[in-house]
């Protein structure tokens, strides 16, 4: 009986994550405000901006949108994987990937998003390469490559770890089932 009570309490404690995912939506609002602040800055100074400054501003906007997409993915997938299924009524907007991302796939998508965000930051650094110290530039590249290698290794480990779970499905696909 004590075991059953403990198990129920543990299972119910997953709801402690719900406010965390809800708070991420507040972070998404803050990110949206920053995004539109950057757009305002772009259009307010577009005539006096150099081409490289404009490219940097556009890269910052892309960076913010990638971070926003990452937030949405973590909010929804995390909630669905760890708290409760999200019920979307028929006819409402549905996200194709909702309910299809397990924790492992979510980690891979987060890693890929971090690599994409890091790539944009590295591109921003390269646009300003004359003003960047070569030692700093080397560290930017090393950090970016660390993200890339980590993401690749996570993908390889995921493939190795879950190969046995995927084999029957993959064999059926190959056989036309």
JSON list of C-alpha atoms in Angstrom, two decimals:
[
{"chain": "A", "resi": 1, "resn": "UNK", "atom": "CA", "xyz": [0.00, 0.00, 0.00]},
{"chain": "A", "resi": 2, "resn": "UNK", "atom": "CA", "xyz": [2.83, 2.43, 0.85]},
{"chain": "A", "resi": 3, "resn": "UNK", "atom": "CA", "xyz": [4.50, 1.60, -2.45]},
{"chain": "A", "resi": 4, "resn": "UNK", "atom": "CA", "xyz": [1.31, 2.43, -4.33]},
{"chain": "A", "resi": 5, "resn": "UNK", "atom": "CA", "xyz": [0.98, 5.81, -2.56]},
{"chain": "A", "resi": 6, "resn": "UNK", "atom": "CA", "xyz": [4.60, 6.67, -3.33]},
{"chain": "A", "resi": 7, "resn": "UNK", "atom": "CA", "xyz": [4.16, 5.70, -6.98]},
{"chain": "A", "resi": 8, "resn": "UNK", "atom": "CA", "xyz": [1.02, 7.83, -7.29]},
{"chain": "A", "resi": 9, "resn": "UNK", "atom": "CA", "xyz": [2.76, 10.79, -5.68]},
{"chain": "A", "resi": 10, "resn": "UNK", "atom": "CA", "xyz": [5.76, 10.40, -7.96]},
{"chain": "A", "resi": 11, "resn": "UNK", "atom": "CA", "xyz": [3.52, 10.13, -11.00]},
{"chain": "A", "resi": 12, "resn": "UNK", "atom": "CA", "xyz": [1.49, 13.18, -9.96]},
{"chain": "A", "resi": 13, "resn": "UNK", "atom": "CA", "xyz": [4.67, 15.19, -9.36]},
{"chain": "A", "resi": 14, "resn": "UNK", "atom": "CA", "xyz": [5.14, 15.44, -13.12]},
{"chain": "A", "resi": 15, "resn": "UNK", "atom": "CA", "xyz": [2.62, 18.30, -12.94]},
{"chain": "A", "resi": 16, "resn": "UNK", "atom": "CA", "xyz": [5.30, 20.36, -11.20]},
{"chain": "A", "resi": 17, "resn": "UNK", "atom": "CA", "xyz": [6.80, 20.77, -14.69]},
{"chain": "A", "resi": 18, "resn": "UNK", "atom": "CA", "xyz": [3.63, 22.38, -16.09]},
{"chain": "A", "resi": 19, "resn": "UNK", "atom": "CA", "xyz": [4.40, 25.86, -14.65]},
{"chain": "A", "resi": 20, "resn": "UNK", "atom": "CA", "xyz": [7.94, 25.58, -16.06]},
{"chain": "A", "resi": 21, "resn": "UNK", "atom": "CA", "xyz": [6.60, 25.04, -19.58]},
{"chain": "A", "resi": 22, "resn": "UNK", "atom": "CA", "xyz": [4.05, 27.80, -19.05]},
{"chain": "A", "resi": 23, "resn": "UNK", "atom": "CA", "xyz": [6.83, 30.16, -17.96]},
{"chain": "A", "resi": 24, "resn": "UNK", "atom": "CA", "xyz": [8.65, 29.38, -21.20]},
{"chain": "A", "resi": 25, "resn": "UNK", "atom": "CA", "xyz": [5.69, 30.94, -23.02]},
{"chain": "A", "resi": 26, "resn": "UNK", "atom": "CA", "xyz": [6.44, 34.15, -21.09]},
{"chain": "A", "resi": 27, "resn": "UNK", "atom": "CA", "xyz": [10.02, 33.92, -22.32]},
{"chain": "A", "resi": 28, "resn": "UNK", "atom": "CA", "xyz": [8.59, 33.55, -25.84]},
{"chain": "A", "resi": 29, "resn": "UNK", "atom": "CA", "xyz": [6.68, 36.82, -25.34]},
{"chain": "A", "resi": 30, "resn": "UNK", "atom": "CA", "xyz": [9.90, 38.54, -24.20]},
{"chain": "A", "resi": 31, "resn": "UNK", "atom": "CA", "xyz": [11.68, 37.15, -27.26]},
{"chain": "A", "resi": 32, "resn": "UNK", "atom": "CA", "xyz": [8.89, 38.48, -29.50]},
{"chain": "A", "resi": 33, "resn": "UNK", "atom": "CA", "xyz": [9.25, 41.94, -27.98]},
{"chain": "A", "resi": 34, "resn": "UNK", "atom": "CA", "xyz": [13.01, 41.86, -28.62]},
{"chain": "A", "resi": 35, "resn": "UNK", "atom": "CA", "xyz": [12.38, 40.64, -32.19]},
{"chain": "A", "resi": 36, "resn": "UNK", "atom": "CA", "xyz": [10.09, 43.56, -32.98]},
{"chain": "A", "resi": 37, "resn": "UNK", "atom": "CA", "xyz": [12.48, 45.98, -31.27]},
{"chain": "A", "resi": 38, "resn": "UNK", "atom": "CA", "xyz": [15.18, 44.77, -33.70]},
{"chain": "A", "resi": 39, "resn": "UNK", "atom": "CA", "xyz": [12.81, 45.19, -36.69]},
{"chain": "A", "resi": 40, "resn": "UNK", "atom": "CA", "xyz": [12.00, 48.73, -35.52]},
{"chain": "A", "resi": 41, "resn": "UNK", "atom": "CA", "xyz": [15.73, 49.46, -35.21]},
{"chain": "A", "resi": 42, "resn": "UNK", "atom": "CA", "xyz": [16.32, 48.05, -38.71]},
{"chain": "A", "resi": 43, "resn": "UNK", "atom": "CA", "xyz": [13.65, 50.17, -40.39]},
{"chain": "A", "resi": 44, "resn": "UNK", "atom": "CA", "xyz": [14.44, 53.30, -38.36]},
{"chain": "A", "resi": 45, "resn": "UNK", "atom": "CA", "xyz": [18.08, 53.25, -39.51]},
{"chain": "A", "resi": 46, "resn": "UNK", "atom": "CA", "xyz": [17.89, 51.43, -42.84]},
{"chain": "A", "resi": 47, "resn": "UNK", "atom": "CA", "xyz": [19.03, 54.41, -44.94]},
{"chain": "A", "resi": 48, "resn": "UNK", "atom": "CA", "xyz": [22.17, 55.10, -42.91]},
{"chain": "A", "resi": 49, "resn": "UNK", "atom": "CA", "xyz": [23.06, 51.44, -42.29]},
{"chain": "A", "resi": 50, "resn": "UNK", "atom": "CA", "xyz": [25.98, 49.87, -44.06]},
{"chain": "A", "resi": 51, "resn": "UNK", "atom": "CA", "xyz": [25.43, 46.59, -45.89]},
{"chain": "A", "resi": 52, "resn": "UNK", "atom": "CA", "xyz": [27.36, 44.61, -43.28]},
{"chain": "A", "resi": 53, "resn": "UNK", "atom": "CA", "xyz": [25.34, 46.19, -40.44]},
{"chain": "A", "resi": 54, "resn": "UNK", "atom": "CA", "xyz": [22.14, 45.27, -42.26]},
{"chain": "A", "resi": 55, "resn": "UNK", "atom": "CA", "xyz": [23.34, 41.69, -42.69]},
{"chain": "A", "resi": 56, "resn": "UNK", "atom": "CA", "xyz": [24.18, 41.56, -38.98]},
{"chain": "A", "resi": 57, "resn": "UNK", "atom": "CA", "xyz": [20.71, 42.84, -38.09]},
{"chain": "A", "resi": 58, "resn": "UNK", "atom": "CA", "xyz": [19.05, 40.28, -40.36]},
{"chain": "A", "resi": 59, "resn": "UNK", "atom": "CA", "xyz": [21.18, 37.51, -38.85]},
{"chain": "A", "resi": 60, "resn": "UNK", "atom": "CA", "xyz": [20.11, 38.66, -35.38]},
{"chain": "A", "resi": 61, "resn": "UNK", "atom": "CA", "xyz": [16.45, 38.39, -36.49]},
{"chain": "A", "resi": 62, "resn": "UNK", "atom": "CA", "xyz": [17.03, 34.90, -37.86]},
{"chain": "A", "resi": 63, "resn": "UNK", "atom": "CA", "xyz": [18.80, 33.98, -34.64]},
{"chain": "A", "resi": 64, "resn": "UNK", "atom": "CA", "xyz": [15.85, 35.20, -32.55]},
{"chain": "A", "resi": 65, "resn": "UNK", "atom": "CA", "xyz": [13.38, 33.27, -34.71]},
{"chain": "A", "resi": 66, "resn": "UNK", "atom": "CA", "xyz": [15.41, 30.07, -34.33]},
{"chain": "A", "resi": 67, "resn": "UNK", "atom": "CA", "xyz": [15.52, 30.52, -30.56]},
{"chain": "A", "resi": 68, "resn": "UNK", "atom": "CA", "xyz": [11.74, 31.10, -30.59]},
{"chain": "A", "resi": 69, "resn": "UNK", "atom": "CA", "xyz": [11.18, 27.94, -32.61]},
{"chain": "A", "resi": 70, "resn": "UNK", "atom": "CA", "xyz": [13.39, 26.04, -30.19]},
{"chain": "A", "resi": 71, "resn": "UNK", "atom": "CA", "xyz": [11.34, 27.38, -27.27]},
{"chain": "A", "resi": 72, "resn": "UNK", "atom": "CA", "xyz": [8.07, 26.25, -28.87]},
{"chain": "A", "resi": 73, "resn": "UNK", "atom": "CA", "xyz": [9.49, 22.81, -29.60]},
{"chain": "A", "resi": 74, "resn": "UNK", "atom": "CA", "xyz": [10.75, 22.38, -26.03]},
{"chain": "A", "resi": 75, "resn": "UNK", "atom": "CA", "xyz": [7.51, 23.72, -24.49]},
{"chain": "A", "resi": 76, "resn": "UNK", "atom": "CA", "xyz": [5.16, 21.48, -26.44]},
{"chain": "A", "resi": 77, "resn": "UNK", "atom": "CA", "xyz": [7.29, 18.36, -26.67]},
{"chain": "A", "resi": 78, "resn": "UNK", "atom": "CA", "xyz": [8.42, 18.57, -23.07]},
{"chain": "A", "resi": 79, "resn": "UNK", "atom": "CA", "xyz": [4.85, 19.03, -21.87]},
{"chain": "A", "resi": 80, "resn": "UNK", "atom": "CA", "xyz": [3.61, 16.14, -24.01]},
{"chain": "A", "resi": 81, "resn": "UNK", "atom": "CA", "xyz": [6.47, 13.82, -23.08]},
{"chain": "A", "resi": 82, "resn": "UNK", "atom": "CA", "xyz": [6.61, 14.52, -19.37]},
{"chain": "A", "resi": 83, "resn": "UNK", "atom": "CA", "xyz": [3.28, 16.00, -18.22]},
{"chain": "A", "resi": 84, "resn": "UNK", "atom": "CA", "xyz": [0.21, 15.27, -20.34]},
{"chain": "A", "resi": 85, "resn": "UNK", "atom": "CA", "xyz": [-0.97, 14.85, -23.92]},
{"chain": "A", "resi": 86, "resn": "UNK", "atom": "CA", "xyz": [-2.06, 18.09, -25.58]},
{"chain": "A", "resi": 87, "resn": "UNK", "atom": "CA", "xyz": [-5.58, 17.67, -26.95]},
{"chain": "A", "resi": 88, "resn": "UNK", "atom": "CA", "xyz": [-6.14, 19.68, -30.09]},
{"chain": "A", "resi": 89, "resn": "UNK", "atom": "CA", "xyz": [-9.68, 19.67, -31.38]},
{"chain": "A", "resi": 90, "resn": "UNK", "atom": "CA", "xyz": [-10.41, 18.60, -34.95]},
{"chain": "A", "resi": 91, "resn": "UNK", "atom": "CA", "xyz": [-10.27, 21.60, -37.28]},
{"chain": "A", "resi": 92, "resn": "UNK", "atom": "CA", "xyz": [-7.88, 23.58, -35.05]},
{"chain": "A", "resi": 93, "resn": "UNK", "atom": "CA", "xyz": [-4.37, 24.33, -36.22]},
{"chain": "A", "resi": 94, "resn": "UNK", "atom": "CA", "xyz": [-2.31, 21.21, -35.62]},
{"chain": "A", "resi": 95, "resn": "UNK", "atom": "CA", "xyz": [1.44, 20.94, -35.57]},
{"chain": "A", "resi": 96, "resn": "UNK", "atom": "CA", "xyz": [2.57, 17.94, -37.62]},
{"chain": "A", "resi": 97, "resn": "UNK", "atom": "CA", "xyz": [5.29, 16.95, -35.19]},
{"chain": "A", "resi": 98, "resn": "UNK", "atom": "CA", "xyz": [3.18, 17.26, -32.03]},
{"chain": "A", "resi": 99, "resn": "UNK", "atom": "CA", "xyz": [3.06, 13.92, -30.26]},
{"chain": "A", "resi": 100, "resn": "UNK", "atom": "CA", "xyz": [5.82, 12.48, -32.45]},
{"chain": "A", "resi": 101, "resn": "UNK", "atom": "CA", "xyz": [8.90, 13.78, -30.64]},
{"chain": "A", "resi": 102, "resn": "UNK", "atom": "CA", "xyz": [10.14, 11.55, -27.86]},
{"chain": "A", "resi": 103, "resn": "UNK", "atom": "CA", "xyz": [12.74, 12.77, -25.36]},
{"chain": "A", "resi": 104, "resn": "UNK", "atom": "CA", "xyz": [15.65, 11.43, -27.45]},
{"chain": "A", "resi": 105, "resn": "UNK", "atom": "CA", "xyz": [14.43, 13.03, -30.66]},
{"chain": "A", "resi": 106, "resn": "UNK", "atom": "CA", "xyz": [13.80, 16.28, -28.80]},
{"chain": "A", "resi": 107, "resn": "UNK", "atom": "CA", "xyz": [17.41, 16.27, -27.55]},
{"chain": "A", "resi": 108, "resn": "UNK", "atom": "CA", "xyz": [18.65, 15.80, -31.11]},
{"chain": "A", "resi": 109, "resn": "UNK", "atom": "CA", "xyz": [16.47, 18.63, -32.39]},
{"chain": "A", "resi": 110, "resn": "UNK", "atom": "CA", "xyz": [17.67, 20.90, -29.58]},
{"chain": "A", "resi": 111, "resn": "UNK", "atom": "CA", "xyz": [21.29, 20.01, -30.42]},
{"chain": "A", "resi": 112, "resn": "UNK", "atom": "CA", "xyz": [20.68, 20.72, -34.12]},
{"chain": "A", "resi": 113, "resn": "UNK", "atom": "CA", "xyz": [19.05, 24.05, -33.23]},
{"chain": "A", "resi": 114, "resn": "UNK", "atom": "CA", "xyz": [22.01, 24.99, -31.03]},
{"chain": "A", "resi": 115, "resn": "UNK", "atom": "CA", "xyz": [24.35, 24.24, -33.95]},
{"chain": "A", "resi": 116, "resn": "UNK", "atom": "CA", "xyz": [22.21, 26.41, -36.24]},
{"chain": "A", "resi": 117, "resn": "UNK", "atom": "CA", "xyz": [22.18, 29.26, -33.71]},
{"chain": "A", "resi": 118, "resn": "UNK", "atom": "CA", "xyz": [25.93, 28.90, -33.18]},
{"chain": "A", "resi": 119, "resn": "UNK", "atom": "CA", "xyz": [26.42, 28.99, -36.96]},
{"chain": "A", "resi": 120, "resn": "UNK", "atom": "CA", "xyz": [24.57, 32.29, -37.15]},
{"chain": "A", "resi": 121, "resn": "UNK", "atom": "CA", "xyz": [26.67, 33.73, -34.34]},
{"chain": "A", "resi": 122, "resn": "UNK", "atom": "CA", "xyz": [29.82, 32.56, -36.10]},
{"chain": "A", "resi": 123, "resn": "UNK", "atom": "CA", "xyz": [28.61, 34.14, -39.34]},
{"chain": "A", "resi": 124, "resn": "UNK", "atom": "CA", "xyz": [28.02, 37.40, -37.46]},
{"chain": "A", "resi": 125, "resn": "UNK", "atom": "CA", "xyz": [31.59, 37.21, -36.15]},
{"chain": "A", "resi": 126, "resn": "UNK", "atom": "CA", "xyz": [32.95, 36.58, -39.66]},
{"chain": "A", "resi": 127, "resn": "UNK", "atom": "CA", "xyz": [31.11, 39.64, -41.00]},
{"chain": "A", "resi": 128, "resn": "UNK", "atom": "CA", "xyz": [33.07, 41.67, -38.42]},
{"chain": "A", "resi": 129, "resn": "UNK", "atom": "CA", "xyz": [36.31, 39.69, -38.79]},
{"chain": "A", "resi": 130, "resn": "UNK", "atom": "CA", "xyz": [38.58, 42.76, -39.14]},
{"chain": "A", "resi": 131, "resn": "UNK", "atom": "CA", "xyz": [37.45, 44.02, -35.71]},
{"chain": "A", "resi": 132, "resn": "UNK", "atom": "CA", "xyz": [37.76, 40.62, -33.95]},
{"chain": "A", "resi": 133, "resn": "UNK", "atom": "CA", "xyz": [40.95, 39.54, -32.21]},
{"chain": "A", "resi": 134, "resn": "UNK", "atom": "CA", "xyz": [42.33, 36.34, -33.80]},
{"chain": "A", "resi": 135, "resn": "UNK", "atom": "CA", "xyz": [42.44, 34.62, -30.39]},
{"chain": "A", "resi": 136, "resn": "UNK", "atom": "CA", "xyz": [38.74, 35.33, -29.86]},
{"chain": "A", "resi": 137, "resn": "UNK", "atom": "CA", "xyz": [37.98, 34.17, -33.40]},
{"chain": "A", "resi": 138, "resn": "UNK", "atom": "CA", "xyz": [39.76, 30.89, -32.74]},
{"chain": "A", "resi": 139, "resn": "UNK", "atom": "CA", "xyz": [37.65, 30.35, -29.59]},
{"chain": "A", "resi": 140, "resn": "UNK", "atom": "CA", "xyz": [34.43, 31.11, -31.48]},
{"chain": "A", "resi": 141, "resn": "UNK", "atom": "CA", "xyz": [35.35, 28.45, -34.05]},
{"chain": "A", "resi": 142, "resn": "UNK", "atom": "CA", "xyz": [36.40, 25.93, -31.38]},
{"chain": "A", "resi": 143, "resn": "UNK", "atom": "CA", "xyz": [33.15, 26.44, -29.45]},
{"chain": "A", "resi": 144, "resn": "UNK", "atom": "CA", "xyz": [31.09, 26.10, -32.63]},
{"chain": "A", "resi": 145, "resn": "UNK", "atom": "CA", "xyz": [32.94, 22.92, -33.64]},
{"chain": "A", "resi": 146, "resn": "UNK", "atom": "CA", "xyz": [32.35, 21.56, -30.13]},
{"chain": "A", "resi": 147, "resn": "UNK", "atom": "CA", "xyz": [28.60, 22.06, -30.64]},
{"chain": "A", "resi": 148, "resn": "UNK", "atom": "CA", "xyz": [28.78, 20.39, -34.06]},
{"chain": "A", "resi": 149, "resn": "UNK", "atom": "CA", "xyz": [30.77, 17.39, -32.79]},
{"chain": "A", "resi": 150, "resn": "UNK", "atom": "CA", "xyz": [28.46, 17.04, -29.77]},
{"chain": "A", "resi": 151, "resn": "UNK", "atom": "CA", "xyz": [25.35, 17.05, -31.98]},
{"chain": "A", "resi": 152, "resn": "UNK", "atom": "CA", "xyz": [26.87, 14.48, -34.35]},
{"chain": "A", "resi": 153, "resn": "UNK", "atom": "CA", "xyz": [27.92, 12.23, -31.47]},
{"chain": "A", "resi": 154, "resn": "UNK", "atom": "CA", "xyz": [24.45, 12.50, -29.90]},
{"chain": "A", "resi": 155, "resn": "UNK", "atom": "CA", "xyz": [22.95, 11.44, -33.23]},
{"chain": "A", "resi": 156, "resn": "UNK", "atom": "CA", "xyz": [25.33, 8.50, -33.54]},
{"chain": "A", "resi": 157, "resn": "UNK", "atom": "CA", "xyz": [24.67, 7.40, -29.95]},
{"chain": "A", "resi": 158, "resn": "UNK", "atom": "CA", "xyz": [20.92, 7.69, -30.49]},
{"chain": "A", "resi": 159, "resn": "UNK", "atom": "CA", "xyz": [21.16, 5.59, -33.63]},
{"chain": "A", "resi": 160, "resn": "UNK", "atom": "CA", "xyz": [23.26, 2.92, -31.88]},
{"chain": "A", "resi": 161, "resn": "UNK", "atom": "CA", "xyz": [21.12, 2.91, -28.72]},
{"chain": "A", "resi": 162, "resn": "UNK", "atom": "CA", "xyz": [17.79, 2.63, -30.46]},
{"chain": "A", "resi": 163, "resn": "UNK", "atom": "CA", "xyz": [18.80, 0.60, -33.53]},
{"chain": "A", "resi": 164, "resn": "UNK", "atom": "CA", "xyz": [17.13, -2.52, -32.12]},
{"chain": "A", "resi": 165, "resn": "UNK", "atom": "CA", "xyz": [13.86, -0.61, -31.62]},
{"chain": "A", "resi": 166, "resn": "UNK", "atom": "CA", "xyz": [13.91, 0.67, -35.18]},
{"chain": "A", "resi": 167, "resn": "UNK", "atom": "CA", "xyz": [14.98, -2.48, -36.99]},
{"chain": "A", "resi": 168, "resn": "UNK", "atom": "CA", "xyz": [11.58, -4.21, -37.34]},
{"chain": "A", "resi": 169, "resn": "UNK", "atom": "CA", "xyz": [9.98, -0.98, -38.50]},
{"chain": "A", "resi": 170, "resn": "UNK", "atom": "CA", "xyz": [12.81, -0.29, -40.97]},
{"chain": "A", "resi": 171, "resn": "UNK", "atom": "CA", "xyz": [12.71, -3.88, -42.29]},
{"chain": "A", "resi": 172, "resn": "UNK", "atom": "CA", "xyz": [8.96, -3.59, -42.84]},
{"chain": "A", "resi": 173, "resn": "UNK", "atom": "CA", "xyz": [9.50, -0.35, -44.76]},
{"chain": "A", "resi": 174, "resn": "UNK", "atom": "CA", "xyz": [12.14, -2.03, -46.93]},
{"chain": "A", "resi": 175, "resn": "UNK", "atom": "CA", "xyz": [9.83, -4.97, -47.62]},
{"chain": "A", "resi": 176, "resn": "UNK", "atom": "CA", "xyz": [6.98, -2.65, -48.60]},
{"chain": "A", "resi": 177, "resn": "UNK", "atom": "CA", "xyz": [4.78, -3.29, -45.55]}
]
